[in-house]
PDB file of C-alpha atoms in Angstrom:
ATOM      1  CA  UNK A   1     -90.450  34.150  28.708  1.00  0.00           C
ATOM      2  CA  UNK A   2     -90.023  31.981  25.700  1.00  0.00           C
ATOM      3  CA  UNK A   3     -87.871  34.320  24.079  1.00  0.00           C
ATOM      4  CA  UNK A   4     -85.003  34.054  26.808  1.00  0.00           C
ATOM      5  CA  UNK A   5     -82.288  31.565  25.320  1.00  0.00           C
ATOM      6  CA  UNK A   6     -81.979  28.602  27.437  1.00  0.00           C
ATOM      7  CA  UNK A   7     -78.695  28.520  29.025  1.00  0.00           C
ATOM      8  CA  UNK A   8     -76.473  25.812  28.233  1.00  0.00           C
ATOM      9  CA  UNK A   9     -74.455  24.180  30.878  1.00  0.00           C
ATOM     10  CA  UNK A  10     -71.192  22.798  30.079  1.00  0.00           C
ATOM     11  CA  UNK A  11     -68.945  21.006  32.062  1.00  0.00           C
ATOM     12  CA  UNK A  12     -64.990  20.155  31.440  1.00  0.00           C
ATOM     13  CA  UNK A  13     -62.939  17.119  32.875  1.00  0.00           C
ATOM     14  CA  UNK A  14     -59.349  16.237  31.924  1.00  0.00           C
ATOM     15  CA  UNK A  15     -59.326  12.807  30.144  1.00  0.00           C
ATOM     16  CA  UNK A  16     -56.957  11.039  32.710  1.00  0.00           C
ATOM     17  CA  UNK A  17     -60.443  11.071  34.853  1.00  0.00           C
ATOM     18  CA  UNK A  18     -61.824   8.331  32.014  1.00  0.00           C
ATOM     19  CA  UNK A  19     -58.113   6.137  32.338  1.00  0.00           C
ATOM     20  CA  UNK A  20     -57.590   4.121  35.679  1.00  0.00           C
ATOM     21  CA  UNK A  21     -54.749   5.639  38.202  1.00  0.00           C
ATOM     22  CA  UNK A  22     -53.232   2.241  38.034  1.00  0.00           C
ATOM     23  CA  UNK A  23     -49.665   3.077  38.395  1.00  0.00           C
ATOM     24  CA  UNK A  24     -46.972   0.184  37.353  1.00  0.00           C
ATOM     25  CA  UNK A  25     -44.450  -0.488  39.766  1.00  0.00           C
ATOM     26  CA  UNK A  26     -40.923  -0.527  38.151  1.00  0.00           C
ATOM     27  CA  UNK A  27     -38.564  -3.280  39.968  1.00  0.00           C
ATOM     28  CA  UNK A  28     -35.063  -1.248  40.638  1.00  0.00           C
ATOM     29  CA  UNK A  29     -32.255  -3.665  39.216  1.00  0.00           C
ATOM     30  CA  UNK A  30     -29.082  -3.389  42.103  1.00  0.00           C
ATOM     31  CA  UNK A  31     -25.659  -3.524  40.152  1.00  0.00           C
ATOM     32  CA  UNK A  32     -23.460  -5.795  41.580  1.00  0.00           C
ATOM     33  CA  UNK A  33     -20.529  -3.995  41.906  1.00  0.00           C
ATOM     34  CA  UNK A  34     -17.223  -6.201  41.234  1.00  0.00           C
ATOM     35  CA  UNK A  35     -14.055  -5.473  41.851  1.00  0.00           C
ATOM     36  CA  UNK A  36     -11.441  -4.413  38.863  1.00  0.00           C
ATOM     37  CA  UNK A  37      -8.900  -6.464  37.898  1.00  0.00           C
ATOM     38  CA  UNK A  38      -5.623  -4.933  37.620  1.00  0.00           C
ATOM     39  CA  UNK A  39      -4.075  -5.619  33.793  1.00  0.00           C
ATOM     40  CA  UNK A  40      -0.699  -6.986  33.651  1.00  0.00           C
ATOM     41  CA  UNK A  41       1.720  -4.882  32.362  1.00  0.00           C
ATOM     42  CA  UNK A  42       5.823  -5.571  31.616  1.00  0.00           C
ATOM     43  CA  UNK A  43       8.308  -3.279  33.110  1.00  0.00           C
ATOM     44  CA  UNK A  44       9.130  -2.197  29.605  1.00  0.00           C
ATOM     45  CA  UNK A  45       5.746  -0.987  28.314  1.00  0.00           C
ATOM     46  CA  UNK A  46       5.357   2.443  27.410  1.00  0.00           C
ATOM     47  CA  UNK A  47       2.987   4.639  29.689  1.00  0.00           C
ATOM     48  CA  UNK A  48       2.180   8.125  29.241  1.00  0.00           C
ATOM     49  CA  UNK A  49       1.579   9.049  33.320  1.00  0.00           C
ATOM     50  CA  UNK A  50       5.232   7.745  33.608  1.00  0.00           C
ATOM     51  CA  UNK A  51       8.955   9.007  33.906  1.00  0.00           C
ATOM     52  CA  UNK A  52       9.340   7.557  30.100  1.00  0.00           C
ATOM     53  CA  UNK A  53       7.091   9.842  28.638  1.00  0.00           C
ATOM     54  CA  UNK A  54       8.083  13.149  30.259  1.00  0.00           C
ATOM     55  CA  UNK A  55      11.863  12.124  28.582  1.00  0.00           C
ATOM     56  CA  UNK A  56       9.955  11.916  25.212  1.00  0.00           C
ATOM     57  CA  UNK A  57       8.579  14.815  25.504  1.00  0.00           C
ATOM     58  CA  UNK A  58      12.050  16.763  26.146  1.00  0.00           C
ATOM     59  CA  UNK A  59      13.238  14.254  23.309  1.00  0.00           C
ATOM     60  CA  UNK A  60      10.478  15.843  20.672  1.00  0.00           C
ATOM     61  CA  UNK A  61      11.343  19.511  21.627  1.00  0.00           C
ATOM     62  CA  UNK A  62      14.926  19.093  21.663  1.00  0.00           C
ATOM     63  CA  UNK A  63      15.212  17.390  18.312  1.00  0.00           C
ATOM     64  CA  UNK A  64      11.747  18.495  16.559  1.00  0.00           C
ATOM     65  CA  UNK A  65      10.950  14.875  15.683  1.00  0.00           C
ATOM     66  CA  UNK A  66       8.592  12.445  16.251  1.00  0.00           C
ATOM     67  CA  UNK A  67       7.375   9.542  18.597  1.00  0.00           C
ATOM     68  CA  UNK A  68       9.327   6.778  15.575  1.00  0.00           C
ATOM     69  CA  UNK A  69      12.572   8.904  15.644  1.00  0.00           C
ATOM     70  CA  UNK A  70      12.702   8.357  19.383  1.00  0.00           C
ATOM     71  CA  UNK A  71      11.640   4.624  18.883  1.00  0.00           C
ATOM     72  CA  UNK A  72      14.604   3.998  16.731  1.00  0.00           C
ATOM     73  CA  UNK A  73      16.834   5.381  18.649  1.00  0.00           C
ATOM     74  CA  UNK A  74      15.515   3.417  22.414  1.00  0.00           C
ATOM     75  CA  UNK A  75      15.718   0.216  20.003  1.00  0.00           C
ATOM     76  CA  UNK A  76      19.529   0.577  19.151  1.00  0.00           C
ATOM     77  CA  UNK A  77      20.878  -2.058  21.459  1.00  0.00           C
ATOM     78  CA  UNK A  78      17.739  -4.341  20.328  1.00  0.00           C
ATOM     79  CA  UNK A  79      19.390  -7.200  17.832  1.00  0.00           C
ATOM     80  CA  UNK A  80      16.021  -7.687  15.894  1.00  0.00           C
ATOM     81  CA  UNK A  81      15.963  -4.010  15.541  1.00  0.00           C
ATOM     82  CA  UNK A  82      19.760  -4.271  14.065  1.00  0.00           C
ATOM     83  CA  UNK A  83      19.539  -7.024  11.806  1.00  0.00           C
ATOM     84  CA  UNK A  84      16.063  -4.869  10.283  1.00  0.00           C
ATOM     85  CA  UNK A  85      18.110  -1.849   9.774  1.00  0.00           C
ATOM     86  CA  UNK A  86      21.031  -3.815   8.294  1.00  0.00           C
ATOM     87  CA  UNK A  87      18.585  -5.598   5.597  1.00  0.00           C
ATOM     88  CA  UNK A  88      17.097  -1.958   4.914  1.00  0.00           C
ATOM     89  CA  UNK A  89      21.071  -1.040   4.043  1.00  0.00           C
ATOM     90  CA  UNK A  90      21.352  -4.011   2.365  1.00  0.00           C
ATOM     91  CA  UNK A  91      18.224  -3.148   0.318  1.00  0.00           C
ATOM     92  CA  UNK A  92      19.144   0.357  -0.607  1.00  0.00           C
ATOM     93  CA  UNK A  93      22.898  -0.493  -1.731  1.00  0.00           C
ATOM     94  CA  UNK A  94      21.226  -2.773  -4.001  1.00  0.00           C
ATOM     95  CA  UNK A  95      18.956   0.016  -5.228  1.00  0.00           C
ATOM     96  CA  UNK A  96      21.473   2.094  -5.599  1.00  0.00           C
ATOM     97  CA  UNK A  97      23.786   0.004  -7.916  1.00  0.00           C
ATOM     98  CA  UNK A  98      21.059  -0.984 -10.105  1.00  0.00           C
ATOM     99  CA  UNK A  99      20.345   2.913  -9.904  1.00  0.00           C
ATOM    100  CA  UNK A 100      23.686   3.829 -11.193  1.00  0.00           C
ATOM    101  CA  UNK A 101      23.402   1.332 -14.208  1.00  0.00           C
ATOM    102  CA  UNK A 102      19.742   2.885 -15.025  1.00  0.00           C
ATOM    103  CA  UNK A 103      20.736   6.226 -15.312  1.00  0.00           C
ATOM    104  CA  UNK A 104      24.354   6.366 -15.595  1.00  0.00           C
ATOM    105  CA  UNK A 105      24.163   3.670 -18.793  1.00  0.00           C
ATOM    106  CA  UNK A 106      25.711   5.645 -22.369  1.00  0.00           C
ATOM    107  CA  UNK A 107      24.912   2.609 -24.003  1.00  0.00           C
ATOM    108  CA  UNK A 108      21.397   0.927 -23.814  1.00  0.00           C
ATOM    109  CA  UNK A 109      21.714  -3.144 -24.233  1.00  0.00           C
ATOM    110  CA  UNK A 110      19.116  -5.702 -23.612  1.00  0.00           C
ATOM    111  CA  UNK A 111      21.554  -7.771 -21.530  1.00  0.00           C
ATOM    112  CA  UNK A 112      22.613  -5.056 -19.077  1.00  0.00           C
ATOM    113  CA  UNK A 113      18.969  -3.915 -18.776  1.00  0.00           C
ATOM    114  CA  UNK A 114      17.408  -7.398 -18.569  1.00  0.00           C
ATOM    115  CA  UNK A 115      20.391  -8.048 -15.628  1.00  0.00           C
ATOM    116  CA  UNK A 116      19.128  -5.175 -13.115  1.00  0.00           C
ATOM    117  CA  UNK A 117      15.371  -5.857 -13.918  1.00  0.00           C
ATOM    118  CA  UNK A 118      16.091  -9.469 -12.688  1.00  0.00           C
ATOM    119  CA  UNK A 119      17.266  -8.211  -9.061  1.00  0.00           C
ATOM    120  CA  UNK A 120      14.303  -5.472  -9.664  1.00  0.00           C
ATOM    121  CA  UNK A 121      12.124  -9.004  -8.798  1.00  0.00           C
ATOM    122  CA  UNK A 122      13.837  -9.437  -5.309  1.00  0.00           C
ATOM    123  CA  UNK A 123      12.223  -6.356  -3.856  1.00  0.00           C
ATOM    124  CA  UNK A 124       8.528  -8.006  -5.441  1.00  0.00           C
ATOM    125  CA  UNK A 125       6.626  -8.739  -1.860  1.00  0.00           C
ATOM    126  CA  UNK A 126       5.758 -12.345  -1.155  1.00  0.00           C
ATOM    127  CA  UNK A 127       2.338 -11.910  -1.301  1.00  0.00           C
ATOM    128  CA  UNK A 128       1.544 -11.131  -4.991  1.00  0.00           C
ATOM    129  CA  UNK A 129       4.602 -14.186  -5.526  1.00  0.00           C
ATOM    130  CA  UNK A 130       2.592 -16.628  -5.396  1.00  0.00           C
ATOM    131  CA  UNK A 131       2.136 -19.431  -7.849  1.00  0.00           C
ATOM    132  CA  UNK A 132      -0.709 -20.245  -9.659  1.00  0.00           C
ATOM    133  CA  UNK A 133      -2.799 -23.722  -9.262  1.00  0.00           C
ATOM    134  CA  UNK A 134      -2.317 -25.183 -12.548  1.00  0.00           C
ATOM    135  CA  UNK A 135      -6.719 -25.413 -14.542  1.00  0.00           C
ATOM    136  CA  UNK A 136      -7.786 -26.290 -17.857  1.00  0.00           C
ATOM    137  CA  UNK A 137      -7.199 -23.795 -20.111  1.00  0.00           C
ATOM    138  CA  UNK A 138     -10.246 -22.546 -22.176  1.00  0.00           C
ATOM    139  CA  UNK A 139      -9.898 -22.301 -26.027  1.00  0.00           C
ATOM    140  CA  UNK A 140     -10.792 -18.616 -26.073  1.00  0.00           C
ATOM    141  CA  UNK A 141      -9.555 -16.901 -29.453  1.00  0.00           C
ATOM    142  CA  UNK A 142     -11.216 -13.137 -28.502  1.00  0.00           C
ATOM    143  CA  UNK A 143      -9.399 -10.489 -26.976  1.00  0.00           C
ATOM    144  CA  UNK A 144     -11.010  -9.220 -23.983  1.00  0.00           C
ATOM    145  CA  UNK A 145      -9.483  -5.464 -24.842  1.00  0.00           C
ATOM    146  CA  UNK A 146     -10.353  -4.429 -28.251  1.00  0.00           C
ATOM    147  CA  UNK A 147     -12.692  -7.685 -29.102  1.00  0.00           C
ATOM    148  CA  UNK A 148     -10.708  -8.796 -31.987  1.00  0.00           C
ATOM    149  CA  UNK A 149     -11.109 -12.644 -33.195  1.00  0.00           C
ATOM    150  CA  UNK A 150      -7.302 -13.603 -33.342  1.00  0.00           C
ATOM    151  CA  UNK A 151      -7.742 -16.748 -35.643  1.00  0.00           C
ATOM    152  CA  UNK A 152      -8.776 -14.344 -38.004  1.00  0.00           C
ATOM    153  CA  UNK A 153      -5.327 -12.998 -38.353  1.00  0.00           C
ATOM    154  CA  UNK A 154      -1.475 -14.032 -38.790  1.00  0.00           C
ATOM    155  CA  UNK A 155       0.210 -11.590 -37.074  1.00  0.00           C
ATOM    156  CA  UNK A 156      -2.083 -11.347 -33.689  1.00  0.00           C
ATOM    157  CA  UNK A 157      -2.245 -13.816 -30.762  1.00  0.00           C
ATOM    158  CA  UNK A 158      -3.413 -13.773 -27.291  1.00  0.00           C
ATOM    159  CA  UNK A 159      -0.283 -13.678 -24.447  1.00  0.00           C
ATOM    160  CA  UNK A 160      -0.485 -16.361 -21.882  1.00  0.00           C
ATOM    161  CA  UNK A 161       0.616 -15.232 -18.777  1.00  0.00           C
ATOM    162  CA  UNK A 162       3.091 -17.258 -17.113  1.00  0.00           C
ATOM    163  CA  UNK A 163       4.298 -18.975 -13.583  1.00  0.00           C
ATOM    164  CA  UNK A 164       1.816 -16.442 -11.147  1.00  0.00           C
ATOM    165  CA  UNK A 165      -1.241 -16.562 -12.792  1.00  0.00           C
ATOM    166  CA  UNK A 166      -2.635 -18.571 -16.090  1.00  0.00           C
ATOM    167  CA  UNK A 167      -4.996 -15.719 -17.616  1.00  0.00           C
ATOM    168  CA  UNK A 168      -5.072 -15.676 -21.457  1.00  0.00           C
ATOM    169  CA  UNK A 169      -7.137 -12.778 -22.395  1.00  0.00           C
ATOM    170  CA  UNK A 170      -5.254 -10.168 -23.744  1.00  0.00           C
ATOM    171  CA  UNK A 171      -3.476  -9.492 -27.858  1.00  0.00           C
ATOM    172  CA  UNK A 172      -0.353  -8.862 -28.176  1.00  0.00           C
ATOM    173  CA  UNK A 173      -1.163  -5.587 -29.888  1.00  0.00           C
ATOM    174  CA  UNK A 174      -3.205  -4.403 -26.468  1.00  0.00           C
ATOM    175  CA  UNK A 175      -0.681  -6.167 -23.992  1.00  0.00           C
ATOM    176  CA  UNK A 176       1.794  -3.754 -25.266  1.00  0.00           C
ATOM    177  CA  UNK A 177       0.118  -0.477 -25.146  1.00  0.00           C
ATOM    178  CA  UNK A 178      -1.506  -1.554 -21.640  1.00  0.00           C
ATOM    179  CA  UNK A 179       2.382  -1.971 -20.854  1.00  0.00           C
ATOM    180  CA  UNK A 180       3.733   1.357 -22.223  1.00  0.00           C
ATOM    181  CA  UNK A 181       0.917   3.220 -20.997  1.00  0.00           C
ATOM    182  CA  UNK A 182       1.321   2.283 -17.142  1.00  0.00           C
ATOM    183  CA  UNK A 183       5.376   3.083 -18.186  1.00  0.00           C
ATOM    184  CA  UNK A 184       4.281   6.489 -19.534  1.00  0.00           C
ATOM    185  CA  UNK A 185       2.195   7.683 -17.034  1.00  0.00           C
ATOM    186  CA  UNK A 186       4.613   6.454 -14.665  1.00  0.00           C
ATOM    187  CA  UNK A 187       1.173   4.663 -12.663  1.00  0.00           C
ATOM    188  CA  UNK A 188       0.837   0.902 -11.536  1.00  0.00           C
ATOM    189  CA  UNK A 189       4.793  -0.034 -11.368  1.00  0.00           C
ATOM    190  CA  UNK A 190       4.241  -0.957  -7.332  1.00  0.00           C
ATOM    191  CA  UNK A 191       4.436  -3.405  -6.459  1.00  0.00           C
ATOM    192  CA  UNK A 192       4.874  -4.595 -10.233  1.00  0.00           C
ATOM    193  CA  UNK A 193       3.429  -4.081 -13.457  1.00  0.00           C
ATOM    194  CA  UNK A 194       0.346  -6.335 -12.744  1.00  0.00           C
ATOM    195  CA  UNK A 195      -1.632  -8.919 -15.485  1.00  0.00           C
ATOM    196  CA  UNK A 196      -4.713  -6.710 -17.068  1.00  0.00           C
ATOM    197  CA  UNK A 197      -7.191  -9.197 -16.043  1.00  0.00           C
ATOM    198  CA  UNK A 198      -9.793  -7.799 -14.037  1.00  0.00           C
ATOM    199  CA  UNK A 199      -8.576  -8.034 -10.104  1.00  0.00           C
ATOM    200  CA  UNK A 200      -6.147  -9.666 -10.942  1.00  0.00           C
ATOM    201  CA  UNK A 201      -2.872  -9.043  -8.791  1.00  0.00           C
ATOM    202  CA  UNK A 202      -0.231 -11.755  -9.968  1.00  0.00           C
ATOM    203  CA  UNK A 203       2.620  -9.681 -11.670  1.00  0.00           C
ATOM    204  CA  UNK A 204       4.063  -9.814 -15.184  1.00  0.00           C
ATOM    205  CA  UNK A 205       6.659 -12.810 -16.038  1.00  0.00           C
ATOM    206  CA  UNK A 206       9.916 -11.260 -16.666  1.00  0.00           C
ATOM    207  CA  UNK A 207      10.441 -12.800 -20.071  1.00  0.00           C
ATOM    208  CA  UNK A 208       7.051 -11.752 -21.265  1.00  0.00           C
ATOM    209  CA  UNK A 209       8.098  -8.033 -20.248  1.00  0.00           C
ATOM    210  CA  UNK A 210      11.584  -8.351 -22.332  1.00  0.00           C
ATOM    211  CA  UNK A 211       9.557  -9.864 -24.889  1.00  0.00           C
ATOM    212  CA  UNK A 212       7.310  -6.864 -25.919  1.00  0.00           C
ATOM    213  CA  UNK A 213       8.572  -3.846 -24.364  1.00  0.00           C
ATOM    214  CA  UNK A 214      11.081  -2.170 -26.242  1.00  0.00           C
ATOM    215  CA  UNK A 215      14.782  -0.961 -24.862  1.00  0.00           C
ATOM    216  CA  UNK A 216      13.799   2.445 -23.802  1.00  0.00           C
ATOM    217  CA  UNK A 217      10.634   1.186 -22.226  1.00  0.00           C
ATOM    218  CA  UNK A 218      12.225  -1.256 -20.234  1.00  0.00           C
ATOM    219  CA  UNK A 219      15.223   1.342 -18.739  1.00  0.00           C
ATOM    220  CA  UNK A 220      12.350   3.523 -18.090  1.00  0.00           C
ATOM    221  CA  UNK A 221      10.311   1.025 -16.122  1.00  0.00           C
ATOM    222  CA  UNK A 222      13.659   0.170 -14.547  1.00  0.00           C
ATOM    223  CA  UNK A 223      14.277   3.843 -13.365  1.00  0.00           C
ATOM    224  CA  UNK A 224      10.484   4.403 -12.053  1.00  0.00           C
ATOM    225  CA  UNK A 225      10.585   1.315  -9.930  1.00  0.00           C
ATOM    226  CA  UNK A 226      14.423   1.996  -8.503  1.00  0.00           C
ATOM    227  CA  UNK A 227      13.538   5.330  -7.670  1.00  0.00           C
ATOM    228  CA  UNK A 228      10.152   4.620  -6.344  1.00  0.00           C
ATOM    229  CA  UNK A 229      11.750   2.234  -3.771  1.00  0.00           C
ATOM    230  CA  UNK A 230      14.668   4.309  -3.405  1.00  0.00           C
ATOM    231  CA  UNK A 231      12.336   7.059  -1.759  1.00  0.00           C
ATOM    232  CA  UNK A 232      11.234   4.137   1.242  1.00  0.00           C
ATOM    233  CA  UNK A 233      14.231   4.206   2.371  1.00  0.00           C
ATOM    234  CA  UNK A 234      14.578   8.569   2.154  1.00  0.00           C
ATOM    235  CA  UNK A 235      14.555   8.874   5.910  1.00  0.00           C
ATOM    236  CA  UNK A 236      17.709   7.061   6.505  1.00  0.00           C
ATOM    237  CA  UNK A 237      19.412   5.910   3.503  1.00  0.00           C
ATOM    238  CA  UNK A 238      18.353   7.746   0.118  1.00  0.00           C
ATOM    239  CA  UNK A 239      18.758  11.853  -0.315  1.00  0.00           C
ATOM    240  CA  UNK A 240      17.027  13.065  -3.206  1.00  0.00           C
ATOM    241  CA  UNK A 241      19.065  16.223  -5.548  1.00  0.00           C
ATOM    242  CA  UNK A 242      18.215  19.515  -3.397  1.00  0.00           C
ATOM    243  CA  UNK A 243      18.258  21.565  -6.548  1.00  0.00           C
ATOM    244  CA  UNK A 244      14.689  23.791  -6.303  1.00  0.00           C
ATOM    245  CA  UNK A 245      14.993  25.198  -9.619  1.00  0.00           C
ATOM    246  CA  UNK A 246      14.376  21.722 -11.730  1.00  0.00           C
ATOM    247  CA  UNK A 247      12.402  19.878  -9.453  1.00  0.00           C
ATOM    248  CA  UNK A 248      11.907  17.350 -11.690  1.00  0.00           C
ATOM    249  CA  UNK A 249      15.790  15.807 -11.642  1.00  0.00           C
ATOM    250  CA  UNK A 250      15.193  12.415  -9.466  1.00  0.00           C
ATOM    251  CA  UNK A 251      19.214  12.028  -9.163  1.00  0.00           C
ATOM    252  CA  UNK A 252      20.635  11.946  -5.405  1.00  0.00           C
ATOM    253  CA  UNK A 253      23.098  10.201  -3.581  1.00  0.00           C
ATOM    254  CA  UNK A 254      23.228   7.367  -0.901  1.00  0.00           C
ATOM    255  CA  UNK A 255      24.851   7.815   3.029  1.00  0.00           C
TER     256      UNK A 255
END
C-alpha cells in the first residue's frame, strides 16, 4: 500500500574504519648503563650515616644547642678558628670602651664624641669603603629633595659628599633632617648612615657628619651603632640588662 511508510535503513560504522590501520613503529632507545664514579671525600668531612653524627646528636640533646655550637667547639684546636675568635674579642672590647664613653659621658663634648665616632669607622665593612673615581662635576644649583634653587639664597647650599662618593644633590637644610630622621627612628645606621642619593651605598664623610649634626645627635648615633654591633657579638661576648620590667634599658655588661 502507498500509505505504509517506507522503512529507512541505517547503517553505523566507527570512524577509525575511514583512517588507515597504519601503526608507527616506535624505535626503543637502550640506556647505556655506566658505571658511578665514587666522589672523593677527606677523612675529615662531615657525614650523617657516620660515627660523627650519632656524637652530634648526643651533643644537641645533652646541651640543647645547635649544629654551630658543636662546630665551635670541634674547631677549638683549629688556629684559623682562634685567631677569628680572638679578632671577635678584640672587636667587642673595642665596642665596649667606646660603649662606656657613649653612655657613661656626664659631660657631652664634641672632641670626646668626635674621638669614639672615629674608631666607630673601623667596624665600616670594606665593601661600601671604597673610593670614588674622581668625574666632572656638573654645575647643578637645585636640590633634588625639596627642589629649591640655591643661588637664589645666602644661607642655603648643596653638600658635596666627600672621599666615597662625589654626589652633590642634596641642601644643607634637607641633608640635616634626612640625618636626624634616620637618628630618630633609629633606621639606616648599618652599615653607616649612607649618602641620600638614590642607590647610592657610599657612607657619610665623618667631617660632614660633625659638621651638621648637633651634640646630642651625634652621641645618639654613636649609641645606636655601638649597641647595634654590640648585639653580633651577644652569643659569646655581649649580655644585654636581664631586667623584664623596662625592656627598653640597652645597658649590659661584657665576659
Amino acid at each position: 500500500k502507498k500509505d505504509k511508510a517506507i522503512e529507512s535503513i541505517t547503517t553505523y560504522c566507527s570512524i577509525s574504519s575511514f583512517i588507515s590501520n597504519t601503526k608507527t613503529t616506535k624505535t626503543k632507545r637502550h640506556r647505556v648503563k655506566r658505571k658511578k664514579i665514587s666522589k672523593k671525600t677527606n677523612n675529615d668531612s662531615f657525614k650523617f650515616n657516620d660515627y660523627e653524627y650519632k656524637k652530634f646528636k648526643k651533643y644537641m640533646k645533652k646541651h640543647k644547642t645547635s649544629i654551630i655550637a658543636y662546630k665551635k667547639e670541634s674547631n677549638n684546636d683549629n688556629i684559623q678558628w682562634q685567631k677569628k675568635k680572638e679578632k671577635q674579642e678584640n672587636n667587642a672590647r673595642k665596642l665596649f670602651e667606646m660603649y662606656e664613653i657613649s653612655y657613661l659621658s656626664k659631660d657631652k663634648h664634641k672632641d670626646e664624641i668626635s674621638s669614639v665616632i672615629h674608631q666607630m669607622t673601623d667596624f665600616i665593612p670594606r665593601k661600601y669603603l671604597k673610593p670614588m673615581i674622581q668625574q666632572k662635576q656638573e654645575n647643578n644649583t637645585i636640590c633634588n629633595v625639596c627642589y629649591c634653587d640655591t643661588a637664589d639664597y645666602d644661607d642655603i647650599e648643596l653638600v658635596q659628599m666627600q672621599k666615597y662618593c662625589n654626589h652633590c644633590m642634596i641642601c644643607n637644610e634637607c641633608f640635616v633632617k634626612h640625618l636626624n630622621i634616620n637618628i630618630r627612628d633609629d633606621e639606616n645606621i648599618l652599615p653607616w648612615l649612607l649618602c641620600p642619593a638614590f642607590q647610592c651605598k657610599a657612607p657619610i664623610h665623618i667631617d660632614l657628619l660633625l659638621k651638621h649634626l648637633s651634640i646630642d645627635n651625634l652621641y645618639k648615633f654613636a649609641q645606636s651603632f655601638i649597641n647595634k654591633n654590640l648585639q653580633r657579638y651577644s652569643n659569646s661576648y655581649w649580655i644585654q640588662c636581664p631586667d623584664t620590667n623596662d625592656k627598653k634599658c640597652k645597658f649590659g655588661w661584657i665576659i
